[in-house]
C-alpha cells in the first residue's frame, strides 16, 4: 500500500481561536473526496495561522 500525500495549496491567514472548527468541518465533509486540511501556527508569527490543503 503506497500512501502519498500531495500539498495542493498553503495560505497564511490571521489566527482566530475558532479557526480549527472550520478545518474540522472541512475534514469531516470532504475526506471521501480524498482531501485533507491542516492548520498550524506560523513559527515566526504567533498571530498567523498556516492553512494547508492536501490530496491523499
CSV table of N, CA, C and O in Angstrom, one decimal:
chain,number,residue,atom,x,y,z
A,1,UNK,N,0.9,-1.2,0.0
A,1,UNK,CA,0.0,0.0,0.0
A,1,UNK,C,0.9,1.2,0.0
A,1,UNK,O,1.6,1.5,0.9
A,2,UNK,N,0.8,2.0,-1.1
A,2,UNK,CA,1.6,3.2,-1.2
A,2,UNK,C,0.8,4.4,-0.9
A,2,UNK,O,-0.1,4.8,-1.7
A,3,UNK,N,1.0,5.1,0.2
A,3,UNK,CA,0.3,6.3,0.6
A,3,UNK,C,1.1,7.5,0.2
A,3,UNK,O,2.2,7.7,0.8
A,4,UNK,N,0.5,8.4,-0.6
A,4,UNK,CA,1.2,9.6,-1.0
A,4,UNK,C,0.3,10.8,-0.7
A,4,UNK,O,-0.9,10.8,-1.1
A,5,UNK,N,0.8,11.8,0.1
A,5,UNK,CA,0.1,13.0,0.4
A,5,UNK,C,0.7,14.1,-0.4
A,5,UNK,O,1.9,14.4,-0.4
A,6,UNK,N,-0.2,14.8,-1.2
A,6,UNK,CA,0.3,15.9,-2.1
A,6,UNK,C,-0.3,17.2,-1.5
A,6,UNK,O,-1.5,17.3,-1.2
A,7,UNK,N,0.6,18.2,-1.3
A,7,UNK,CA,0.1,19.5,-0.9
A,7,UNK,C,-0.4,20.3,-2.1
A,7,UNK,O,0.3,20.4,-3.1
A,8,UNK,N,-1.7,20.7,-2.0
A,8,UNK,CA,-2.3,21.4,-3.1
A,8,UNK,C,-2.1,22.9,-3.0
A,8,UNK,O,-1.8,23.6,-4.0
A,9,UNK,N,-2.2,23.4,-1.8
A,9,UNK,CA,-2.0,24.8,-1.6
A,9,UNK,C,-1.8,25.1,-0.1
A,9,UNK,O,-2.3,24.4,0.8
A,10,UNK,N,-1.1,26.2,0.2
A,10,UNK,CA,-0.9,26.7,1.6
A,10,UNK,C,-1.1,28.2,1.6
A,10,UNK,O,-0.7,28.9,0.7
A,11,UNK,N,-1.8,28.6,2.6
A,11,UNK,CA,-2.1,30.1,2.7
A,11,UNK,C,-2.0,30.5,4.2
A,11,UNK,O,-2.3,29.7,5.1
A,12,UNK,N,-1.5,31.7,4.4
A,12,UNK,CA,-1.3,32.2,5.7
A,12,UNK,C,-2.5,33.2,6.0
A,12,UNK,O,-2.8,34.0,5.1
A,13,UNK,N,-3.1,33.0,7.1
A,13,UNK,CA,-4.3,33.9,7.5
A,13,UNK,C,-4.1,34.3,8.9
A,13,UNK,O,-3.4,33.7,9.7
A,14,UNK,N,-4.8,35.4,9.3
A,14,UNK,CA,-4.8,35.8,10.7
A,14,UNK,C,-5.4,34.8,11.6
A,14,UNK,O,-6.5,34.2,11.3
A,15,UNK,N,-4.7,34.5,12.7
A,15,UNK,CA,-5.2,33.5,13.6
A,15,UNK,C,-6.4,33.9,14.3
A,15,UNK,O,-6.5,35.1,14.8
A,16,UNK,N,-7.4,33.0,14.4
A,16,UNK,CA,-8.6,33.2,15.1
A,16,UNK,C,-8.9,32.0,16.0
A,16,UNK,O,-8.6,30.9,15.5
A,17,UNK,N,-9.3,32.1,17.2
A,17,UNK,CA,-9.5,31.0,18.1
A,17,UNK,C,-10.4,29.9,17.6
A,17,UNK,O,-10.1,28.7,17.8
A,18,UNK,N,-11.4,30.2,16.8
A,18,UNK,CA,-12.3,29.2,16.3
A,18,UNK,C,-12.0,28.7,14.9
A,18,UNK,O,-12.8,27.9,14.3
A,19,UNK,N,-10.9,29.0,14.4
A,19,UNK,CA,-10.5,28.6,13.0
A,19,UNK,C,-10.4,27.1,12.9
A,19,UNK,O,-10.7,26.5,11.8
A,20,UNK,N,-10.0,26.4,14.0
A,20,UNK,CA,-9.9,25.0,13.9
A,20,UNK,C,-11.2,24.3,13.6
A,20,UNK,O,-11.3,23.2,13.1
A,21,UNK,N,-12.3,24.9,14.0
A,21,UNK,CA,-13.7,24.4,13.7
A,21,UNK,C,-14.0,24.3,12.3
A,21,UNK,O,-14.6,23.3,11.8
A,22,UNK,N,-13.5,25.3,11.5
A,22,UNK,CA,-13.7,25.3,10.0
A,22,UNK,C,-12.9,24.1,9.4
A,22,UNK,O,-13.4,23.4,8.6
A,23,UNK,N,-11.6,23.9,9.9
A,23,UNK,CA,-10.8,22.9,9.4
A,23,UNK,C,-11.4,21.5,9.7
A,23,UNK,O,-11.4,20.6,8.9
A,24,UNK,N,-11.9,21.4,10.9
A,24,UNK,CA,-12.5,20.1,11.3
A,24,UNK,C,-13.7,19.8,10.5
A,24,UNK,O,-13.9,18.7,10.0
A,25,UNK,N,-14.6,20.8,10.2
A,25,UNK,CA,-15.8,20.6,9.4
A,25,UNK,C,-15.4,20.2,7.9
A,25,UNK,O,-16.0,19.3,7.3
A,26,UNK,N,-14.3,20.9,7.4
A,26,UNK,CA,-13.9,20.5,6.1
A,26,UNK,C,-13.4,19.1,6.0
A,26,UNK,O,-13.7,18.3,5.1
A,27,UNK,N,-12.6,18.7,7.0
A,27,UNK,CA,-12.0,17.3,7.0
A,27,UNK,C,-13.2,16.3,7.1
A,27,UNK,O,-13.1,15.3,6.4
A,28,UNK,N,-14.2,16.5,8.0
A,28,UNK,CA,-15.3,15.6,8.1
A,28,UNK,C,-16.1,15.5,6.8
A,28,UNK,O,-16.6,14.4,6.5
A,29,UNK,N,-16.3,16.6,6.2
A,29,UNK,CA,-17.1,16.7,5.0
A,29,UNK,C,-16.5,16.2,3.7
A,29,UNK,O,-17.1,15.5,2.9
A,30,UNK,N,-15.2,16.5,3.5
A,30,UNK,CA,-14.5,16.2,2.3
A,30,UNK,C,-13.5,15.0,2.3
A,30,UNK,O,-12.8,14.8,1.3
A,31,UNK,N,-13.5,14.3,3.4
A,31,UNK,CA,-12.5,13.2,3.5
A,31,UNK,C,-12.8,12.1,2.4
A,31,UNK,O,-11.8,11.5,1.9
A,32,UNK,N,-14.0,11.9,2.0
A,32,UNK,CA,-14.3,10.9,1.0
A,32,UNK,C,-13.9,11.4,-0.4
A,32,UNK,O,-14.0,10.6,-1.4
A,33,UNK,N,-13.6,12.7,-0.6
A,33,UNK,CA,-13.1,13.2,-1.8
A,33,UNK,C,-11.6,13.2,-1.9
A,33,UNK,O,-11.0,13.9,-2.7
A,34,UNK,N,-11.0,12.5,-0.9
A,34,UNK,CA,-9.5,12.4,-0.8
A,34,UNK,C,-8.8,13.8,-0.6
A,34,UNK,O,-7.7,14.0,-1.0
A,35,UNK,N,-9.5,14.6,0.2
A,35,UNK,CA,-8.9,15.9,0.6
A,35,UNK,C,-8.8,15.9,2.1
A,35,UNK,O,-9.6,15.3,2.9
A,36,UNK,N,-7.7,16.6,2.5
A,36,UNK,CA,-7.4,16.7,4.0
A,36,UNK,C,-6.9,18.1,4.2
A,36,UNK,O,-6.3,18.7,3.3
A,37,UNK,N,-7.3,18.7,5.3
A,37,UNK,CA,-7.0,20.1,5.6
A,37,UNK,C,-6.2,20.2,6.9
A,37,UNK,O,-6.5,19.5,7.9
A,38,UNK,N,-5.2,21.0,6.9
A,38,UNK,CA,-4.3,21.2,8.1
A,38,UNK,C,-4.3,22.6,8.5
A,38,UNK,O,-4.4,23.6,7.8
A,39,UNK,N,-4.0,22.8,9.8
A,39,UNK,CA,-3.9,24.1,10.4
A,39,UNK,C,-2.8,24.1,11.4
A,39,UNK,O,-2.7,23.2,12.3
A,40,UNK,N,-1.9,25.1,11.3
A,40,UNK,CA,-0.8,25.2,12.3
A,40,UNK,C,-0.5,26.7,12.5
A,40,UNK,O,-0.9,27.5,11.7
A,41,UNK,N,0.2,27.0,13.5
A,41,UNK,CA,0.7,28.4,13.8
A,41,UNK,C,2.0,28.6,13.0
A,41,UNK,O,2.8,27.7,12.9
A,42,UNK,N,2.1,29.8,12.4
A,42,UNK,CA,3.3,30.2,11.8
A,42,UNK,C,4.4,30.2,12.8
A,42,UNK,O,4.3,30.9,13.9
A,43,UNK,N,5.6,29.5,12.6
A,43,UNK,CA,6.6,29.5,13.7
A,43,UNK,C,7.2,30.9,13.9
A,43,UNK,O,7.8,31.2,15.0
A,44,UNK,N,7.1,31.8,12.9
A,44,UNK,CA,7.7,33.1,13.0
A,44,UNK,C,6.8,34.2,13.5
A,44,UNK,O,7.2,35.3,13.9
A,45,UNK,N,5.4,33.9,13.5
A,45,UNK,CA,4.4,34.9,13.9
A,45,UNK,C,3.3,34.2,14.6
A,45,UNK,O,2.4,33.6,13.9
A,46,UNK,N,3.1,34.2,15.9
A,46,UNK,CA,2.1,33.5,16.6
A,46,UNK,C,0.7,34.1,16.3
A,46,UNK,O,-0.3,33.5,16.7
A,47,UNK,N,0.6,35.2,15.6
A,47,UNK,CA,-0.7,35.8,15.2
A,47,UNK,C,-1.2,35.3,13.8
A,47,UNK,O,-2.2,35.8,13.4
A,48,UNK,N,-0.4,34.5,13.2
A,48,UNK,CA,-0.7,34.0,11.9
A,48,UNK,C,-0.8,32.5,11.9
A,48,UNK,O,0.0,31.8,12.5
A,49,UNK,N,-1.9,32.0,11.2
A,49,UNK,CA,-2.1,30.6,11.1
A,49,UNK,C,-1.8,30.2,9.6
A,49,UNK,O,-1.9,30.9,8.7
A,50,UNK,N,-1.3,28.9,9.5
A,50,UNK,CA,-1.0,28.4,8.2
A,50,UNK,C,-2.0,27.3,7.9
A,50,UNK,O,-2.1,26.3,8.6
A,51,UNK,N,-2.8,27.5,6.8
A,51,UNK,CA,-3.9,26.6,6.4
A,51,UNK,C,-3.4,25.9,5.2
A,51,UNK,O,-3.0,26.5,4.2
A,52,UNK,N,-3.4,24.6,5.2
A,52,UNK,CA,-2.9,23.8,4.1
A,52,UNK,C,-3.9,22.8,3.6
A,52,UNK,O,-4.6,22.2,4.4
A,53,UNK,N,-4.1,22.6,2.3
A,53,UNK,CA,-5.0,21.6,1.7
A,53,UNK,C,-4.1,20.6,1.1
A,53,UNK,O,-3.2,20.8,0.3
A,54,UNK,N,-4.5,19.3,1.4
A,54,UNK,CA,-3.7,18.1,0.9
A,54,UNK,C,-4.7,17.2,0.1
A,54,UNK,O,-5.8,17.2,0.4
A,55,UNK,N,-4.1,16.5,-0.9
A,55,UNK,CA,-4.8,15.4,-1.6
A,55,UNK,C,-4.2,14.1,-1.1
A,55,UNK,O,-2.9,14.0,-1.1
A,56,UNK,N,-5.0,13.2,-0.6
A,56,UNK,CA,-4.5,12.0,0.0
A,56,UNK,C,-4.7,10.8,-1.0
A,56,UNK,O,-5.4,10.9,-1.9
